[in-house]
């Protein structure tokens, strides 16, 4: 991989460079040799050996992006869960497969943003005793408020707004980021078109970029949001807001420690939530992911910071979401809910309960993934709950023995699971379950064999972290695995649709095109927004796929210059955060790491089309 040139002189790093990243190549790039495996950085826990998983086929020379370096893990890096002891509710997390160059996470260690426990998690999770039944008892709980620091913060969320009835019968005013929500038609569908319109010229330019922060170890930088006024991105123990077109820094919010995880939903009045560490970890230690905060994105302030206690112990939190005006956090040691405006404690699963809420999915509705029983004899309950009170509205009981499940969408309600560990590819998905959120009745079970369909869900700790799979408009959109294209060394795939009411394929299929790979991002009304990962000699594209005709309309095409392509291919949909809105594409890394010798890397890239 060649070294890209530095930005032009006397130009701020957050301003778009003139003429892109560099001149176009005169020949296809040759894949560099795989760098040696990195040694763990300070504070990095030892992980159990990974089970052998089938690997994606490595492309032949001439296809796929150059392989970037593997970063070294370090402070802020999530900790892998340890094997459970009898009677405890947290099993050992399987390691995801290591993708080969040209697919997924190129040449780097496993994604620190998925299938990991945050730093500071107990070696053996102490959870409630297993028992039968999935009923939820809630109780008032002790909240420890951290010092309130009024600082400017940004956020938003590649958002579009959906107005529908929440579980409590009140009007929902939650905006949704990538993932899938739909309007109303059968299982939550709509046939209406979207807001994103094709520009006269889809050719894009680099609007701005931010360099990878300097660090000697790997630090989680999860969290990015987009509104009309700001694009916001987490850095090392801070969040920076940028003008979404010019890239000028609007403000910076300093945090005492790294962000561990961030909600992908915001309310219509611009509020969201994050979980972060109370301080920067030092060598061979951990600060724990114990702090939850609500952020007013419109005003740029941190509204409040809280911790959650189970008995006398402060809980380390695995996930956070926002539904209506409720912030919900979950972990194997307990969860809690707060009013997003005031920080008032709303409800908490009773400390002495026999089950626990592993995590939540938010947006239009609030869904709890409730776990009962011990490892090997698990019972999962997918519960629609009232965000304000925690009352169970509906309860779908999954088949006994399914250890993990992920929330693809809350409205329509779609859950993914690896039934019997049959996926075989580390994706966490063998089947999808379409559920009526009002009654808890199963509408359809959709088989998605790992050797046929792509997409990826965490399901272990990040209950709402599903990528490249979108539900809306009464359909589930799933990409196929890559396969040979018509060109020499080329690969391609398709996106297919399933009916959420019947579970059957609709017969609709969108082809990526030779050399491209389609990855669904989100719904736009009744249309699907998807990213097309490019071949070696072209820039990536964003398309809108009509929910009825399945006709694809090009919304944006990135520059094909070598340096831009090289930077773009370090931020692929399997692991990076990708937001698209108002004709602009934002791609960002979920970690910062030590600088490498394989080429310049970026924390974020922003592209814009249409002049």
Short mmCIF file of C-alpha atoms in Angstrom, two decimals, residues 190-605:
data_model
loop_
_atom_site.label_atom_id
_atom_site.label_comp_id
_atom_site.label_asym_id
_atom_site.label_seq_id
_atom_site.Cartn_x
_atom_site.Cartn_y
_atom_site.Cartn_z
CA UNK A 190 -44.94 1.56 3.77
CA UNK A 191 -44.92 2.06 0.04
CA UNK A 192 -44.13 5.77 0.23
CA UNK A 193 -40.94 7.06 -1.38
CA UNK A 194 -38.04 8.55 0.51
CA UNK A 195 -36.49 11.95 1.09
CA UNK A 196 -33.18 11.22 -0.61
CA UNK A 197 -33.28 12.40 -4.23
CA UNK A 198 -30.82 11.73 -7.04
CA UNK A 199 -28.60 14.74 -7.78
CA UNK A 200 -28.04 15.99 -11.30
CA UNK A 201 -24.50 14.66 -11.00
CA UNK A 202 -23.77 11.91 -8.45
CA UNK A 203 -20.00 12.39 -8.74
CA UNK A 204 -18.80 13.18 -5.21
CA UNK A 205 -15.80 14.97 -3.80
CA UNK A 206 -14.11 14.75 -0.43
CA UNK A 207 -15.82 17.35 1.76
CA UNK A 208 -13.49 16.90 4.70
CA UNK A 209 -11.61 14.32 6.72
CA UNK A 210 -10.16 14.00 10.22
CA UNK A 211 -6.83 12.24 10.78
CA UNK A 212 -6.53 9.23 13.03
CA UNK A 213 -5.84 10.53 16.56
CA UNK A 214 -2.35 9.89 17.86
CA UNK A 215 -2.22 7.08 20.41
CA UNK A 216 0.20 4.32 21.38
CA UNK A 217 -2.60 1.81 21.88
CA UNK A 218 -6.07 1.02 20.59
CA UNK A 219 -8.89 3.18 21.96
CA UNK A 220 -12.58 2.75 21.20
CA UNK A 221 -14.09 5.70 19.30
CA UNK A 222 -17.62 4.36 18.84
CA UNK A 223 -20.38 6.81 18.05
CA UNK A 224 -21.28 9.06 15.11
CA UNK A 225 -24.43 11.08 14.46
CA UNK A 226 -25.81 13.31 11.74
CA UNK A 227 -28.38 16.11 11.89
CA UNK A 228 -29.18 19.07 9.67
CA UNK A 229 -26.76 21.21 11.67
CA UNK A 230 -23.90 18.92 12.67
CA UNK A 231 -22.01 15.72 12.01
CA UNK A 232 -20.57 14.43 15.27
CA UNK A 233 -17.92 11.80 15.89
CA UNK A 234 -16.33 10.32 18.99
CA UNK A 235 -12.58 10.60 19.29
CA UNK A 236 -10.27 9.66 22.13
CA UNK A 237 -12.21 10.67 25.24
CA UNK A 238 -14.02 13.41 23.36
CA UNK A 239 -16.75 14.11 20.83
CA UNK A 240 -16.22 16.64 18.08
CA UNK A 241 -18.93 18.39 16.08
CA UNK A 242 -18.30 19.38 12.48
CA UNK A 243 -20.19 21.49 10.03
CA UNK A 244 -21.71 18.71 7.88
CA UNK A 245 -20.67 20.40 4.60
CA UNK A 246 -17.58 22.50 5.33
CA UNK A 247 -16.05 20.28 7.99
CA UNK A 248 -15.12 23.17 10.25
CA UNK A 249 -15.06 22.23 13.91
CA UNK A 250 -18.10 23.63 15.69
CA UNK A 251 -17.19 22.43 19.18
CA UNK A 252 -15.44 19.74 21.17
CA UNK A 253 -16.78 17.93 24.22
CA UNK A 254 -14.10 16.54 26.50
CA UNK A 255 -14.84 13.34 28.41
CA UNK A 256 -12.87 11.93 31.36
CA UNK A 257 -12.43 8.59 29.59
CA UNK A 258 -13.10 6.85 26.28
CA UNK A 259 -16.61 6.26 24.95
CA UNK A 260 -17.48 2.56 25.29
CA UNK A 261 -20.70 2.49 23.30
CA UNK A 262 -23.24 4.98 21.96
CA UNK A 263 -26.95 4.99 21.20
CA UNK A 264 -27.73 5.14 17.50
CA UNK A 265 -31.11 6.80 18.01
CA UNK A 266 -31.91 10.40 18.93
CA UNK A 267 -35.15 12.10 19.88
CA UNK A 268 -36.78 14.63 17.60
CA UNK A 269 -35.50 17.39 19.86
CA UNK A 270 -31.95 16.10 19.38
CA UNK A 271 -31.10 14.10 22.49
CA UNK A 272 -29.21 10.83 22.73
CA UNK A 273 -27.02 8.86 25.16
CA UNK A 274 -23.55 7.37 25.54
CA UNK A 275 -21.70 5.04 27.93
CA UNK A 276 -18.11 5.95 28.78
CA UNK A 277 -15.27 5.26 31.20
CA UNK A 278 -14.86 7.57 34.22
CA UNK A 279 -11.16 8.11 33.51
CA UNK A 280 -8.41 7.15 31.11
CA UNK A 281 -7.18 3.66 32.01
CA UNK A 282 -3.54 3.26 32.87
CA UNK A 283 -1.24 0.37 32.07
CA UNK A 284 -2.52 -3.03 33.19
CA UNK A 285 -5.71 -1.56 34.66
CA UNK A 286 -9.27 -0.77 33.71
CA UNK A 287 -11.59 2.08 34.54
CA UNK A 288 -14.79 0.18 33.64
CA UNK A 289 -17.66 1.30 31.39
CA UNK A 290 -19.81 2.54 34.25
CA UNK A 291 -20.95 6.02 33.22
CA UNK A 292 -24.12 6.76 31.23
CA UNK A 293 -24.89 10.27 30.05
CA UNK A 294 -27.62 12.01 28.11
CA UNK A 295 -26.60 14.51 25.48
CA UNK A 296 -28.58 17.47 24.17
CA UNK A 297 -27.40 17.64 20.59
CA UNK A 298 -29.28 20.78 19.71
CA UNK A 299 -27.68 22.82 22.52
CA UNK A 300 -24.41 20.90 22.70
CA UNK A 301 -24.59 20.07 26.41
CA UNK A 302 -24.29 17.01 28.59
CA UNK A 303 -27.56 16.91 30.50
CA UNK A 304 -26.61 14.46 33.23
CA UNK A 305 -24.30 11.58 34.11
CA UNK A 306 -25.36 8.56 36.17
CA UNK A 307 -24.11 5.18 37.32
CA UNK A 308 -26.24 2.12 38.06
CA UNK A 309 -25.85 -0.09 41.11
CA UNK A 310 -26.78 -3.70 41.74
CA UNK A 311 -26.83 -4.03 45.50
CA UNK A 312 -23.63 -2.23 46.52
CA UNK A 313 -21.74 -2.76 43.28
CA UNK A 314 -21.52 -0.31 40.41
CA UNK A 315 -22.46 -2.01 37.17
CA UNK A 316 -20.35 -1.98 34.04
CA UNK A 317 -22.70 -1.36 31.12
CA UNK A 318 -22.60 -3.22 27.81
CA UNK A 319 -25.13 -1.32 25.71
CA UNK A 320 -27.28 1.80 25.59
CA UNK A 321 -30.26 2.86 23.50
CA UNK A 322 -32.89 5.58 23.32
CA UNK A 323 -36.61 4.99 22.80
CA UNK A 324 -39.02 7.92 22.90
CA UNK A 325 -37.80 9.85 25.98
CA UNK A 326 -36.18 6.90 27.75
CA UNK A 327 -32.51 5.97 27.98
CA UNK A 328 -32.11 2.23 28.62
CA UNK A 329 -28.82 0.52 29.52
CA UNK A 330 -28.20 -3.20 29.95
CA UNK A 331 -25.60 -5.77 30.94
CA UNK A 332 -25.35 -9.25 32.42
CA UNK A 333 -25.31 -7.68 35.88
CA UNK A 334 -28.44 -5.60 35.43
CA UNK A 335 -30.00 -2.75 33.54
CA UNK A 336 -31.81 0.51 34.18
CA UNK A 337 -33.87 3.22 32.51
CA UNK A 338 -33.75 7.00 32.87
CA UNK A 339 -35.76 9.93 31.64
CA UNK A 340 -33.62 11.44 28.91
CA UNK A 341 -34.51 15.02 29.87
CA UNK A 342 -34.14 14.99 33.65
CA UNK A 343 -32.12 11.87 34.42
CA UNK A 344 -34.88 10.66 36.71
CA UNK A 345 -34.79 6.92 37.43
CA UNK A 346 -37.78 5.36 35.68
CA UNK A 347 -37.40 1.66 36.38
CA UNK A 348 -34.90 -1.14 36.90
CA UNK A 349 -35.37 -4.91 36.77
CA UNK A 350 -35.63 -6.00 40.38
CA UNK A 351 -32.17 -6.88 41.79
CA UNK A 352 -33.50 -10.16 43.19
CA UNK A 353 -35.19 -11.14 39.94
CA UNK A 354 -34.53 -14.58 38.51
CA UNK A 355 -33.83 -13.25 35.01
CA UNK A 356 -31.98 -10.25 33.66
CA UNK A 357 -32.22 -7.81 30.75
CA UNK A 358 -29.12 -8.40 28.64
CA UNK A 359 -29.84 -5.32 26.56
CA UNK A 360 -32.33 -3.20 24.66
CA UNK A 361 -33.29 -2.04 21.20
CA UNK A 362 -34.69 1.46 20.80
CA UNK A 363 -36.13 3.90 18.32
CA UNK A 364 -39.88 3.87 17.77
CA UNK A 365 -40.37 1.13 20.38
CA UNK A 366 -38.35 -0.25 23.29
CA UNK A 367 -37.53 -3.95 23.14
CA UNK A 368 -35.81 -5.90 25.92
CA UNK A 369 -33.77 -9.03 25.32
CA UNK A 370 -34.43 -10.84 28.57
CA UNK A 371 -32.41 -13.90 29.51
CA UNK A 372 -33.45 -16.63 31.91
CA UNK A 373 -31.72 -19.83 32.93
CA UNK A 374 -28.07 -20.80 32.86
CA UNK A 375 -25.67 -21.25 30.00
CA UNK A 376 -26.61 -24.34 28.00
CA UNK A 377 -30.19 -24.15 29.22
CA UNK A 378 -31.05 -20.61 28.18
CA UNK A 379 -34.51 -19.16 27.64
CA UNK A 380 -34.68 -15.84 25.76
CA UNK A 381 -37.68 -13.53 25.92
CA UNK A 382 -38.16 -10.77 23.35
CA UNK A 383 -40.30 -8.25 25.20
CA UNK A 384 -41.97 -5.08 24.00
CA UNK A 385 -42.02 -2.81 27.03
CA UNK A 386 -43.43 0.57 27.94
CA UNK A 387 -40.39 2.89 27.95
CA UNK A 388 -41.73 5.01 30.80
CA UNK A 389 -42.75 2.27 33.23
CA UNK A 390 -40.94 -0.90 32.15
CA UNK A 391 -44.28 -2.72 31.94
CA UNK A 392 -44.28 -5.70 29.59
CA UNK A 393 -46.66 -5.19 26.65
CA UNK A 394 -45.85 -8.41 24.80
CA UNK A 395 -43.51 -11.35 25.27
CA UNK A 396 -42.21 -13.72 22.61
CA UNK A 397 -40.44 -16.76 24.05
CA UNK A 398 -37.71 -18.08 21.76
CA UNK A 399 -36.96 -21.77 21.45
CA UNK A 400 -35.07 -23.17 24.41
CA UNK A 401 -31.32 -23.41 23.94
CA UNK A 402 -30.82 -20.28 21.83
CA UNK A 403 -28.07 -18.53 23.74
CA UNK A 404 -27.87 -15.19 21.92
CA UNK A 405 -30.18 -13.05 19.82
CA UNK A 406 -29.91 -9.56 18.35
CA UNK A 407 -32.48 -6.88 17.62
CA UNK A 408 -32.43 -5.94 13.94
CA UNK A 409 -35.37 -3.54 14.21
CA UNK A 410 -37.93 -2.61 16.86
CA UNK A 411 -40.68 -1.41 14.48
CA UNK A 412 -41.22 -3.71 12.65
CA UNK A 413 -39.90 -6.09 15.30
CA UNK A 414 -37.25 -8.38 13.81
CA UNK A 415 -34.75 -10.47 15.77
CA UNK A 416 -31.73 -12.40 14.49
CA UNK A 417 -30.22 -15.48 16.12
CA UNK A 418 -27.67 -18.19 15.42
CA UNK A 419 -29.80 -21.25 16.17
CA UNK A 420 -27.73 -24.18 17.28
CA UNK A 421 -24.53 -22.40 16.26
CA UNK A 422 -25.42 -23.38 12.71
CA UNK A 423 -24.37 -20.18 10.90
CA UNK A 424 -20.81 -21.42 10.75
CA UNK A 425 -19.33 -18.07 9.72
CA UNK A 426 -19.20 -16.05 12.93
CA UNK A 427 -21.97 -13.74 11.73
CA UNK A 428 -24.33 -14.52 14.62
CA UNK A 429 -27.18 -15.13 12.15
CA UNK A 430 -28.76 -18.36 10.95
CA UNK A 431 -32.40 -17.25 11.21
CA UNK A 432 -34.52 -14.11 11.48
CA UNK A 433 -37.74 -13.92 13.51
CA UNK A 434 -40.51 -11.51 12.52
CA UNK A 435 -42.66 -10.80 15.58
CA UNK A 436 -45.90 -8.90 16.18
CA UNK A 437 -44.80 -6.39 18.81
CA UNK A 438 -48.34 -5.87 20.08
CA UNK A 439 -49.17 -9.52 20.79
CA UNK A 440 -45.79 -11.24 20.94
CA UNK A 441 -46.93 -13.66 18.22
CA UNK A 442 -44.36 -15.02 15.80
CA UNK A 443 -45.27 -13.94 12.28
CA UNK A 444 -42.51 -15.71 10.38
CA UNK A 445 -39.17 -17.44 10.80
CA UNK A 446 -36.76 -16.73 7.95
CA UNK A 447 -33.88 -19.12 7.35
CA UNK A 448 -30.65 -17.37 6.31
CA UNK A 449 -27.82 -19.90 5.97
CA UNK A 450 -24.41 -18.38 6.52
CA UNK A 451 -23.02 -19.76 3.28
CA UNK A 452 -25.77 -18.02 1.28
CA UNK A 453 -26.48 -14.73 3.06
CA UNK A 454 -24.22 -12.03 4.50
CA UNK A 455 -24.92 -9.57 7.32
CA UNK A 456 -23.61 -9.63 10.86
CA UNK A 457 -24.98 -9.21 14.40
CA UNK A 458 -23.22 -9.15 17.76
CA UNK A 459 -25.90 -10.63 20.03
CA UNK A 460 -23.50 -11.25 22.90
CA UNK A 461 -23.23 -7.84 24.52
CA UNK A 462 -24.20 -5.34 21.79
CA UNK A 463 -27.80 -6.46 21.51
CA UNK A 464 -28.70 -3.81 18.90
CA UNK A 465 -25.53 -4.02 16.80
CA UNK A 466 -26.58 -5.56 13.47
CA UNK A 467 -24.87 -4.54 10.24
CA UNK A 468 -25.87 -4.76 6.58
CA UNK A 469 -29.36 -6.02 7.46
CA UNK A 470 -32.38 -3.69 7.36
CA UNK A 471 -36.10 -4.16 8.05
CA UNK A 472 -38.86 -1.80 6.92
CA UNK A 473 -41.70 -1.41 4.48
CA UNK A 474 -43.01 -4.84 5.50
CA UNK A 475 -39.78 -6.45 4.28
CA UNK A 476 -36.44 -7.71 5.46
CA UNK A 477 -33.51 -6.76 3.21
CA UNK A 478 -30.55 -9.16 3.34
CA UNK A 479 -27.39 -9.21 1.20
CA UNK A 480 -26.16 -12.45 -0.31
CA UNK A 481 -22.62 -13.65 0.22
CA UNK A 482 -20.14 -12.50 -2.39
CA UNK A 483 -19.60 -14.76 -5.39
CA UNK A 484 -17.73 -14.65 -8.68
CA UNK A 485 -18.67 -11.89 -11.08
CA UNK A 486 -18.30 -11.88 -14.84
CA UNK A 487 -14.99 -10.06 -14.93
CA UNK A 488 -11.58 -11.54 -14.25
CA UNK A 489 -11.00 -11.81 -10.48
CA UNK A 490 -14.22 -9.85 -9.84
CA UNK A 491 -16.73 -10.50 -7.09
CA UNK A 492 -20.31 -9.34 -6.66
CA UNK A 493 -23.51 -9.99 -4.69
CA UNK A 494 -27.19 -9.07 -4.49
CA UNK A 495 -29.74 -7.82 -1.97
CA UNK A 496 -32.90 -9.87 -1.65
CA UNK A 497 -36.16 -9.11 0.15
CA UNK A 498 -38.27 -11.31 2.41
CA UNK A 499 -41.90 -10.65 3.34
CA UNK A 500 -42.08 -10.10 7.10
CA UNK A 501 -45.64 -11.45 7.29
CA UNK A 502 -45.00 -14.74 5.49
CA UNK A 503 -41.22 -15.19 5.69
CA UNK A 504 -41.06 -15.93 1.98
CA UNK A 505 -38.83 -14.25 -0.57
CA UNK A 506 -40.71 -11.55 -2.46
CA UNK A 507 -38.86 -12.35 -5.68
CA UNK A 508 -37.23 -8.92 -5.64
CA UNK A 509 -33.49 -8.88 -6.13
CA UNK A 510 -31.11 -5.96 -6.60
CA UNK A 511 -27.77 -6.73 -8.23
CA UNK A 512 -24.66 -4.93 -7.07
CA UNK A 513 -23.03 -4.97 -10.49
CA UNK A 514 -19.80 -6.64 -11.50
CA UNK A 515 -17.03 -5.88 -9.02
CA UNK A 516 -19.34 -4.23 -6.47
CA UNK A 517 -20.80 -5.54 -3.20
CA UNK A 518 -24.12 -4.21 -1.87
CA UNK A 519 -24.58 -3.49 1.85
CA UNK A 520 -27.97 -2.21 3.13
CA UNK A 521 -27.65 0.86 5.40
CA UNK A 522 -31.14 2.04 6.35
CA UNK A 523 -34.66 2.71 5.19
CA UNK A 524 -35.69 5.99 3.54
CA UNK A 525 -39.47 5.89 3.62
CA UNK A 526 -40.32 2.86 1.50
CA UNK A 527 -36.91 2.80 -0.19
CA UNK A 528 -33.71 1.09 0.87
CA UNK A 529 -30.46 3.06 1.09
CA UNK A 530 -27.45 0.85 0.37
CA UNK A 531 -23.69 1.29 0.07
CA UNK A 532 -21.82 -0.35 -2.82
CA UNK A 533 -18.30 -1.36 -1.94
CA UNK A 534 -16.30 -0.79 -5.13
CA UNK A 535 -13.78 -2.79 -7.13
CA UNK A 536 -10.12 -1.81 -6.94
CA UNK A 537 -10.30 0.88 -9.62
CA UNK A 538 -13.49 2.73 -8.71
CA UNK A 539 -14.99 4.70 -5.83
CA UNK A 540 -17.81 3.47 -3.62
CA UNK A 541 -21.41 4.32 -4.37
CA UNK A 542 -24.64 4.97 -2.48
CA UNK A 543 -27.89 3.90 -4.14
CA UNK A 544 -31.59 4.11 -3.32
CA UNK A 545 -33.48 0.90 -4.11
CA UNK A 546 -37.18 1.42 -4.74
CA UNK A 547 -39.20 -0.79 -2.39
CA UNK A 548 -41.69 -1.63 -5.13
CA UNK A 549 -39.82 -1.88 -8.42
CA UNK A 550 -36.40 -2.59 -6.82
CA UNK A 551 -34.91 -0.18 -9.32
CA UNK A 552 -31.63 1.26 -8.03
CA UNK A 553 -30.98 4.99 -8.34
CA UNK A 554 -27.43 6.24 -7.86
CA UNK A 555 -27.22 8.97 -5.23
CA UNK A 556 -23.46 9.35 -4.90
CA UNK A 557 -20.19 8.00 -6.31
CA UNK A 558 -16.90 8.59 -4.54
CA UNK A 559 -13.69 9.64 -6.34
CA UNK A 560 -11.65 6.86 -7.97
CA UNK A 561 -8.26 8.34 -7.15
CA UNK A 562 -5.90 5.91 -5.48
CA UNK A 563 -5.49 7.73 -2.17
CA UNK A 564 -9.24 8.23 -1.72
CA UNK A 565 -9.94 4.60 -2.56
CA UNK A 566 -7.24 3.48 -0.19
CA UNK A 567 -8.77 5.50 2.66
CA UNK A 568 -12.32 4.40 1.82
CA UNK A 569 -11.47 0.71 1.89
CA UNK A 570 -10.33 0.98 5.53
CA UNK A 571 -13.93 1.79 6.46
CA UNK A 572 -16.09 -1.03 5.17
CA UNK A 573 -19.65 -1.79 6.38
CA UNK A 574 -18.70 -4.89 8.37
CA UNK A 575 -17.16 -2.82 11.14
CA UNK A 576 -17.12 0.93 10.39
CA UNK A 577 -19.92 3.42 11.04
CA UNK A 578 -21.53 4.62 7.80
CA UNK A 579 -24.18 7.35 7.70
CA UNK A 580 -25.84 8.85 4.64
CA UNK A 581 -28.16 11.85 4.57
CA UNK A 582 -28.97 14.84 2.37
CA UNK A 583 -26.72 13.59 -0.40
CA UNK A 584 -23.67 13.21 1.84
CA UNK A 585 -21.82 10.10 3.00
CA UNK A 586 -19.93 9.89 6.30
CA UNK A 587 -17.62 6.98 7.11
CA UNK A 588 -15.79 6.63 10.41
CA UNK A 589 -13.64 4.23 12.41
CA UNK A 590 -14.78 2.71 15.69
CA UNK A 591 -11.31 2.76 17.20
CA UNK A 592 -8.11 4.76 17.08
CA UNK A 593 -4.78 2.99 17.07
CA UNK A 594 -1.06 3.40 16.76
CA UNK A 595 0.11 4.87 13.47
CA UNK A 596 1.28 2.35 10.91
CA UNK A 597 3.68 2.33 8.00
CA UNK A 598 1.14 1.01 5.52
CA UNK A 599 -0.45 4.32 4.64
CA UNK A 600 -2.27 7.25 6.16
CA UNK A 601 -5.47 6.42 8.01
CA UNK A 602 -8.40 8.58 9.02
CA UNK A 603 -10.87 8.78 11.86
CA UNK A 604 -13.56 9.97 9.46
CA UNK A 605 -14.21 10.75 5.81
#
